[in-house]
Amino acid sequence: MTRRASFYWRFFGRPVGRLGKVGRRLMVRINARNYASMAQALELRPDDDLLDVGCGSAMLLAEHAKRARHVAGLDASDLQLDVARQRLADRLAAGTAELVKGDVAALPWADGRFSVVTSMFCLKFVPDPLKALEEMFRVLRPGGRAVVALCDRLRDEKASGKRDAWGQWGWNATDARLLMEKAGFAEVTSSVIGSPASQLVQGVRVA
């Protein structure tokens, strides 16, 4: 990993230390509009069991928790999870929420555990996005939905060989839909959220 990529990873991908705290606060400000778009698209029901992959400090998960029966979040950053535990303290105490440190490519839940899986700009930091999507598909029950926010802001940088410098994937909507379908999802759609650089891709587990 280049020095520049390492900086980006520590700042946004897996925030640690003082630099990570700055990155966490910046992510919340940048994504506020996208969080609202995601929450609106979900139309959660009171009997939904939801997993947020790459939950960060649980800004989005806290909104989900107002509508879903049970919420779970997974992240790789201790710093982010510490904040998430404070934000979801009441739900955690009630047993209607759980937070786990782990790997998006090896989700620690049984097949068919959730009715909804979300992920907000997490896959750009994942070495094997297809494996992560396959894991999301696995933990969904038949009829369940995955709603994934992706950034194609860097697609031009990817094409020009600059992707490694920033350490993240630059996808467009077509890339994302094809990858979702390859992971097993049906009825895959995409729409722009927040800005033209952000895509909300949705898919259903039929069986």
PDB file of C-alpha atoms in Angstrom:
ATOM      1  CA  MET A   1       0.000   0.000   0.000  1.00  0.00           C
ATOM      2  CA  THR A   2       1.340   3.411  -0.945  1.00  0.00           C
ATOM      3  CA  ARG A   3       1.873   6.124   1.655  1.00  0.00           C
ATOM      4  CA  ARG A   4      -1.062   8.070   0.252  1.00  0.00           C
ATOM      5  CA  ALA A   5      -3.325   5.020   0.316  1.00  0.00           C
ATOM      6  CA  SER A   6      -2.294   4.290   3.903  1.00  0.00           C
ATOM      7  CA  PHE A   7      -3.248   7.838   4.909  1.00  0.00           C
ATOM      8  CA  TYR A   8      -6.657   7.522   3.255  1.00  0.00           C
ATOM      9  CA  TRP A   9      -7.274   4.133   4.922  1.00  0.00           C
ATOM     10  CA  ARG A  10      -6.460   5.477   8.406  1.00  0.00           C
ATOM     11  CA  PHE A  11      -8.571   8.579   7.794  1.00  0.00           C
ATOM     12  CA  PHE A  12     -11.708   6.915   6.402  1.00  0.00           C
ATOM     13  CA  GLY A  13     -11.357   3.147   5.919  1.00  0.00           C
ATOM     14  CA  ARG A  14     -10.515   2.043   9.448  1.00  0.00           C
ATOM     15  CA  PRO A  15     -10.253   5.208  11.570  1.00  0.00           C
ATOM     16  CA  VAL A  16      -7.750   5.070  14.426  1.00  0.00           C
ATOM     17  CA  GLY A  17      -6.308   7.656  16.802  1.00  0.00           C
ATOM     18  CA  ARG A  18      -6.635  11.414  16.474  1.00  0.00           C
ATOM     19  CA  LEU A  19      -6.619  11.302  12.677  1.00  0.00           C
ATOM     20  CA  GLY A  20      -9.408   8.737  12.749  1.00  0.00           C
ATOM     21  CA  LYS A  21     -11.554  10.935  14.997  1.00  0.00           C
ATOM     22  CA  VAL A  22     -11.275  13.765  12.483  1.00  0.00           C
ATOM     23  CA  GLY A  23     -12.176  11.373   9.668  1.00  0.00           C
ATOM     24  CA  ARG A  24     -15.192  10.043  11.574  1.00  0.00           C
ATOM     25  CA  ARG A  25     -16.608  13.528  12.139  1.00  0.00           C
ATOM     26  CA  LEU A  26     -15.980  14.459   8.516  1.00  0.00           C
ATOM     27  CA  MET A  27     -17.753  11.325   7.245  1.00  0.00           C
ATOM     28  CA  VAL A  28     -20.845  12.158   9.306  1.00  0.00           C
ATOM     29  CA  ARG A  29     -21.018  15.666   7.816  1.00  0.00           C
ATOM     30  CA  ILE A  30     -20.380  14.522   4.250  1.00  0.00           C
ATOM     31  CA  ASN A  31     -22.918  11.697   4.369  1.00  0.00           C
ATOM     32  CA  ALA A  32     -25.784  13.404   6.228  1.00  0.00           C
ATOM     33  CA  ARG A  33     -27.845  13.831   3.051  1.00  0.00           C
ATOM     34  CA  ASN A  34     -27.064  10.302   1.918  1.00  0.00           C
ATOM     35  CA  TYR A  35     -28.183   8.876   5.278  1.00  0.00           C
ATOM     36  CA  ALA A  36     -31.564  10.551   4.792  1.00  0.00           C
ATOM     37  CA  SER A  37     -31.882   9.148   1.254  1.00  0.00           C
ATOM     38  CA  MET A  38     -31.038   5.653   2.457  1.00  0.00           C
ATOM     39  CA  ALA A  39     -33.545   5.786   5.323  1.00  0.00           C
ATOM     40  CA  GLN A  40     -36.275   6.972   2.963  1.00  0.00           C
ATOM     41  CA  ALA A  41     -35.566   4.239   0.403  1.00  0.00           C
ATOM     42  CA  LEU A  42     -35.798   1.444   2.964  1.00  0.00           C
ATOM     43  CA  GLU A  43     -39.411   1.926   4.097  1.00  0.00           C
ATOM     44  CA  LEU A  44     -38.747  -0.331   7.093  1.00  0.00           C
ATOM     45  CA  ARG A  45     -41.507  -2.323   8.776  1.00  0.00           C
ATOM     46  CA  PRO A  46     -41.860  -2.981  12.526  1.00  0.00           C
ATOM     47  CA  ASP A  47     -41.036  -6.677  12.005  1.00  0.00           C
ATOM     48  CA  ASP A  48     -37.804  -6.076  10.061  1.00  0.00           C
ATOM     49  CA  ASP A  49     -34.481  -7.437  11.316  1.00  0.00           C
ATOM     50  CA  LEU A  50     -31.753  -5.270   9.820  1.00  0.00           C
ATOM     51  CA  LEU A  51     -27.982  -5.541   9.444  1.00  0.00           C
ATOM     52  CA  ASP A  52     -25.825  -2.537   8.559  1.00  0.00           C
ATOM     53  CA  VAL A  53     -22.468  -3.637   7.125  1.00  0.00           C
ATOM     54  CA  GLY A  54     -19.722  -1.114   7.819  1.00  0.00           C
ATOM     55  CA  CYS A  55     -21.955   0.639  10.345  1.00  0.00           C
ATOM     56  CA  GLY A  56     -19.308   3.121  11.495  1.00  0.00           C
ATOM     57  CA  SER A  57     -20.493   5.208  14.434  1.00  0.00           C
ATOM     58  CA  ALA A  58     -24.104   3.984  13.930  1.00  0.00           C
ATOM     59  CA  MET A  59     -25.517   7.264  12.616  1.00  0.00           C
ATOM     60  CA  LEU A  60     -27.606   5.365  10.071  1.00  0.00           C
ATOM     61  CA  LEU A  61     -28.205   2.390  12.342  1.00  0.00           C
ATOM     62  CA  ALA A  62     -29.716   4.659  14.992  1.00  0.00           C
ATOM     63  CA  GLU A  63     -32.289   5.808  12.428  1.00  0.00           C
ATOM     64  CA  HIS A  64     -33.013   2.209  11.436  1.00  0.00           C
ATOM     65  CA  ALA A  65     -33.493   1.311  15.103  1.00  0.00           C
ATOM     66  CA  LYS A  66     -36.491   3.660  15.338  1.00  0.00           C
ATOM     67  CA  ARG A  67     -38.396   1.548  12.811  1.00  0.00           C
ATOM     68  CA  ALA A  68     -37.032  -2.013  12.833  1.00  0.00           C
ATOM     69  CA  ARG A  69     -37.607  -4.788  15.364  1.00  0.00           C
ATOM     70  CA  HIS A  70     -33.916  -5.649  15.723  1.00  0.00           C
ATOM     71  CA  VAL A  71     -30.773  -4.030  14.321  1.00  0.00           C
ATOM     72  CA  ALA A  72     -27.207  -5.269  14.049  1.00  0.00           C
ATOM     73  CA  GLY A  73     -24.074  -3.469  12.943  1.00  0.00           C
ATOM     74  CA  LEU A  74     -20.629  -4.654  11.904  1.00  0.00           C
ATOM     75  CA  ASP A  75     -17.493  -2.552  11.560  1.00  0.00           C
ATOM     76  CA  ALA A  76     -13.716  -3.050  11.583  1.00  0.00           C
ATOM     77  CA  SER A  77     -12.873   0.075  13.612  1.00  0.00           C
ATOM     78  CA  ASP A  78     -12.786   0.013  17.416  1.00  0.00           C
ATOM     79  CA  LEU A  79     -12.985   3.811  17.443  1.00  0.00           C
ATOM     80  CA  GLN A  80     -16.186   3.790  15.399  1.00  0.00           C
ATOM     81  CA  LEU A  81     -17.735   0.985  17.437  1.00  0.00           C
ATOM     82  CA  ASP A  82     -17.029   2.792  20.720  1.00  0.00           C
ATOM     83  CA  VAL A  83     -19.121   5.725  19.492  1.00  0.00           C
ATOM     84  CA  ALA A  84     -21.763   3.360  18.094  1.00  0.00           C
ATOM     85  CA  ARG A  85     -22.168   1.660  21.486  1.00  0.00           C
ATOM     86  CA  GLN A  86     -22.852   5.012  23.121  1.00  0.00           C
ATOM     87  CA  ARG A  87     -25.342   5.967  20.423  1.00  0.00           C
ATOM     88  CA  LEU A  88     -27.266   2.679  20.711  1.00  0.00           C
ATOM     89  CA  ALA A  89     -26.883   2.200  24.467  1.00  0.00           C
ATOM     90  CA  ASP A  90     -30.620   1.895  25.157  1.00  0.00           C
ATOM     91  CA  ARG A  91     -31.230  -0.611  22.355  1.00  0.00           C
ATOM     92  CA  LEU A  92     -28.184  -2.646  23.339  1.00  0.00           C
ATOM     93  CA  ALA A  93     -29.388  -2.796  26.946  1.00  0.00           C
ATOM     94  CA  ALA A  94     -32.835  -3.900  25.760  1.00  0.00           C
ATOM     95  CA  GLY A  95     -31.351  -6.673  23.620  1.00  0.00           C
ATOM     96  CA  THR A  96     -32.806  -5.280  20.393  1.00  0.00           C
ATOM     97  CA  ALA A  97     -29.455  -4.239  18.934  1.00  0.00           C
ATOM     98  CA  GLU A  98     -26.007  -5.775  18.575  1.00  0.00           C
ATOM     99  CA  LEU A  99     -22.654  -4.419  17.444  1.00  0.00           C
ATOM    100  CA  VAL A 100     -19.822  -6.629  16.252  1.00  0.00           C
ATOM    101  CA  LYS A 101     -16.235  -6.029  15.179  1.00  0.00           C
ATOM    102  CA  GLY A 102     -15.602  -8.195  12.162  1.00  0.00           C
ATOM    103  CA  ASP A 103     -14.905  -8.803   8.496  1.00  0.00           C
ATOM    104  CA  VAL A 104     -17.516  -7.989   5.855  1.00  0.00           C
ATOM    105  CA  ALA A 105     -16.311 -10.999   3.853  1.00  0.00           C
ATOM    106  CA  ALA A 106     -17.082 -13.384   6.753  1.00  0.00           C
ATOM    107  CA  LEU A 107     -20.240 -12.159   8.475  1.00  0.00           C
ATOM    108  CA  PRO A 108     -20.737 -13.876  11.859  1.00  0.00           C
ATOM    109  CA  TRP A 109     -24.456 -14.566  11.438  1.00  0.00           C
ATOM    110  CA  ALA A 110     -26.447 -17.579  10.300  1.00  0.00           C
ATOM    111  CA  ASP A 111     -27.978 -17.937   6.851  1.00  0.00           C
ATOM    112  CA  GLY A 112     -31.251 -16.049   6.491  1.00  0.00           C
ATOM    113  CA  ARG A 113     -30.896 -14.090   9.727  1.00  0.00           C
ATOM    114  CA  PHE A 114     -32.034 -10.689   8.375  1.00  0.00           C
ATOM    115  CA  SER A 115     -34.843  -9.253   6.279  1.00  0.00           C
ATOM    116  CA  VAL A 116     -32.825  -6.167   5.285  1.00  0.00           C
ATOM    117  CA  VAL A 117     -29.086  -5.578   4.818  1.00  0.00           C
ATOM    118  CA  THR A 118     -27.663  -2.111   4.240  1.00  0.00           C
ATOM    119  CA  SER A 119     -24.179  -0.784   3.562  1.00  0.00           C
ATOM    120  CA  MET A 120     -23.225   2.871   3.257  1.00  0.00           C
ATOM    121  CA  PHE A 121     -20.037   3.473   1.228  1.00  0.00           C
ATOM    122  CA  CYS A 122     -18.303   0.517   2.867  1.00  0.00           C
ATOM    123  CA  LEU A 123     -17.506  -1.655  -0.153  1.00  0.00           C
ATOM    124  CA  LYS A 124     -14.990   0.825  -1.555  1.00  0.00           C
ATOM    125  CA  PHE A 125     -12.652  -0.236   1.260  1.00  0.00           C
ATOM    126  CA  VAL A 126     -13.151  -3.995   0.780  1.00  0.00           C
ATOM    127  CA  PRO A 127     -10.472  -6.060  -1.043  1.00  0.00           C
ATOM    128  CA  ASP A 128     -13.110  -8.468  -2.450  1.00  0.00           C
ATOM    129  CA  PRO A 129     -16.439  -6.643  -2.919  1.00  0.00           C
ATOM    130  CA  LEU A 130     -18.069  -9.657  -4.583  1.00  0.00           C
ATOM    131  CA  LYS A 131     -17.368 -11.842  -1.558  1.00  0.00           C
ATOM    132  CA  ALA A 132     -18.841  -9.169   0.702  1.00  0.00           C
ATOM    133  CA  LEU A 133     -22.000  -9.009  -1.417  1.00  0.00           C
ATOM    134  CA  GLU A 134     -22.252 -12.801  -1.410  1.00  0.00           C
ATOM    135  CA  GLU A 135     -22.104 -12.713   2.386  1.00  0.00           C
ATOM    136  CA  MET A 136     -24.868 -10.106   2.480  1.00  0.00           C
ATOM    137  CA  PHE A 137     -26.931 -12.356   0.211  1.00  0.00           C
ATOM    138  CA  ARG A 138     -26.281 -15.354   2.475  1.00  0.00           C
ATOM    139  CA  VAL A 139     -27.528 -13.706   5.664  1.00  0.00           C
ATOM    140  CA  LEU A 140     -30.698 -12.428   3.967  1.00  0.00           C
ATOM    141  CA  ARG A 141     -33.850 -14.520   4.186  1.00  0.00           C
ATOM    142  CA  PRO A 142     -35.832 -15.192   0.979  1.00  0.00           C
ATOM    143  CA  GLY A 143     -37.664 -12.028   0.016  1.00  0.00           C
ATOM    144  CA  GLY A 144     -35.115  -9.919   1.886  1.00  0.00           C
ATOM    145  CA  ARG A 145     -33.542  -6.774   0.450  1.00  0.00           C
ATOM    146  CA  ALA A 146     -30.027  -5.406   0.239  1.00  0.00           C
ATOM    147  CA  VAL A 147     -29.593  -1.649  -0.161  1.00  0.00           C
ATOM    148  CA  VAL A 148     -26.015  -0.552  -0.833  1.00  0.00           C
ATOM    149  CA  ALA A 149     -24.669   2.971  -1.290  1.00  0.00           C
ATOM    150  CA  LEU A 150     -21.636   3.207  -3.568  1.00  0.00           C
ATOM    151  CA  CYS A 151     -19.415   6.038  -4.716  1.00  0.00           C
ATOM    152  CA  ASP A 152     -18.382   6.368  -8.358  1.00  0.00           C
ATOM    153  CA  ARG A 153     -16.643   9.694  -7.728  1.00  0.00           C
ATOM    154  CA  LEU A 154     -13.287   8.085  -8.530  1.00  0.00           C
ATOM    155  CA  ARG A 155     -14.158   6.126 -11.667  1.00  0.00           C
ATOM    156  CA  ASP A 156     -11.962   8.390 -13.798  1.00  0.00           C
ATOM    157  CA  GLU A 157      -9.082   8.076 -11.353  1.00  0.00           C
ATOM    158  CA  LYS A 158      -9.458   4.293 -11.489  1.00  0.00           C
ATOM    159  CA  ALA A 159      -9.231   4.340 -15.269  1.00  0.00           C
ATOM    160  CA  SER A 160      -6.117   6.512 -15.172  1.00  0.00           C
ATOM    161  CA  GLY A 161      -4.362   4.288 -12.650  1.00  0.00           C
ATOM    162  CA  LYS A 162      -4.795   6.555  -9.614  1.00  0.00           C
ATOM    163  CA  ARG A 163      -7.090   4.212  -7.695  1.00  0.00           C
ATOM    164  CA  ASP A 164      -4.256   2.669  -5.694  1.00  0.00           C
ATOM    165  CA  ALA A 165      -3.114   6.119  -4.607  1.00  0.00           C
ATOM    166  CA  TRP A 166      -6.451   6.667  -2.869  1.00  0.00           C
ATOM    167  CA  GLY A 167      -7.034   3.063  -1.904  1.00  0.00           C
ATOM    168  CA  GLN A 168     -10.684   2.832  -2.914  1.00  0.00           C
ATOM    169  CA  TRP A 169     -12.783   1.530  -5.773  1.00  0.00           C
ATOM    170  CA  GLY A 170     -14.470   3.847  -8.241  1.00  0.00           C
ATOM    171  CA  TRP A 171     -17.617   2.145  -9.548  1.00  0.00           C
ATOM    172  CA  ASN A 172     -20.379   3.282 -11.822  1.00  0.00           C
ATOM    173  CA  ALA A 173     -23.991   2.137 -11.644  1.00  0.00           C
ATOM    174  CA  THR A 174     -23.515  -0.567 -14.285  1.00  0.00           C
ATOM    175  CA  ASP A 175     -20.549  -2.089 -12.421  1.00  0.00           C
ATOM    176  CA  ALA A 176     -22.564  -2.160  -9.217  1.00  0.00           C
ATOM    177  CA  ARG A 177     -25.673  -3.750 -10.734  1.00  0.00           C
ATOM    178  CA  LEU A 178     -23.642  -6.460 -12.444  1.00  0.00           C
ATOM    179  CA  LEU A 179     -21.770  -7.252  -9.238  1.00  0.00           C
ATOM    180  CA  MET A 180     -25.029  -7.472  -7.268  1.00  0.00           C
ATOM    181  CA  GLU A 181     -26.473  -9.860  -9.849  1.00  0.00           C
ATOM    182  CA  LYS A 182     -23.315 -11.972  -9.796  1.00  0.00           C
ATOM    183  CA  ALA A 183     -23.661 -12.256  -6.007  1.00  0.00           C
ATOM    184  CA  GLY A 184     -27.144 -13.735  -6.500  1.00  0.00           C
ATOM    185  CA  PHE A 185     -29.476 -10.747  -6.206  1.00  0.00           C
ATOM    186  CA  ALA A 186     -32.511 -10.256  -8.445  1.00  0.00           C
ATOM    187  CA  GLU A 187     -34.602  -7.186  -9.308  1.00  0.00           C
ATOM    188  CA  VAL A 188     -31.463  -5.049  -9.087  1.00  0.00           C
ATOM    189  CA  THR A 189     -31.987  -1.308  -9.539  1.00  0.00           C
ATOM    190  CA  SER A 190     -29.889   1.806  -9.008  1.00  0.00           C
ATOM    191  CA  SER A 191     -30.590   5.469  -8.425  1.00  0.00           C
ATOM    192  CA  VAL A 192     -28.610   8.620  -7.711  1.00  0.00           C
ATOM    193  CA  ILE A 193     -28.568   9.891  -4.120  1.00  0.00           C
ATOM    194  CA  GLY A 194     -27.037  13.009  -2.631  1.00  0.00           C
ATOM    195  CA  SER A 195     -24.963  13.864  -5.690  1.00  0.00           C
ATOM    196  CA  PRO A 196     -24.285  12.335  -9.134  1.00  0.00           C
ATOM    197  CA  ALA A 197     -21.229  10.678  -7.589  1.00  0.00           C
ATOM    198  CA  SER A 198     -23.317   8.535  -5.218  1.00  0.00           C
ATOM    199  CA  GLN A 199     -25.433   5.556  -6.228  1.00  0.00           C
ATOM    200  CA  LEU A 200     -28.006   3.601  -4.230  1.00  0.00           C
ATOM    201  CA  VAL A 201     -28.150   0.026  -5.542  1.00  0.00           C
ATOM    202  CA  GLN A 202     -30.911  -2.326  -4.400  1.00  0.00           C
ATOM    203  CA  GLY A 203     -31.438  -6.044  -4.883  1.00  0.00           C
ATOM    204  CA  VAL A 204     -33.712  -8.820  -3.608  1.00  0.00           C
ATOM    205  CA  ARG A 205     -32.956 -12.368  -2.505  1.00  0.00           C
ATOM    206  CA  VAL A 206     -35.683 -14.321  -4.284  1.00  0.00           C
ATOM    207  CA  ALA A 207     -34.851 -17.758  -2.852  1.00  0.00           C
TER     208      ALA A 207
END
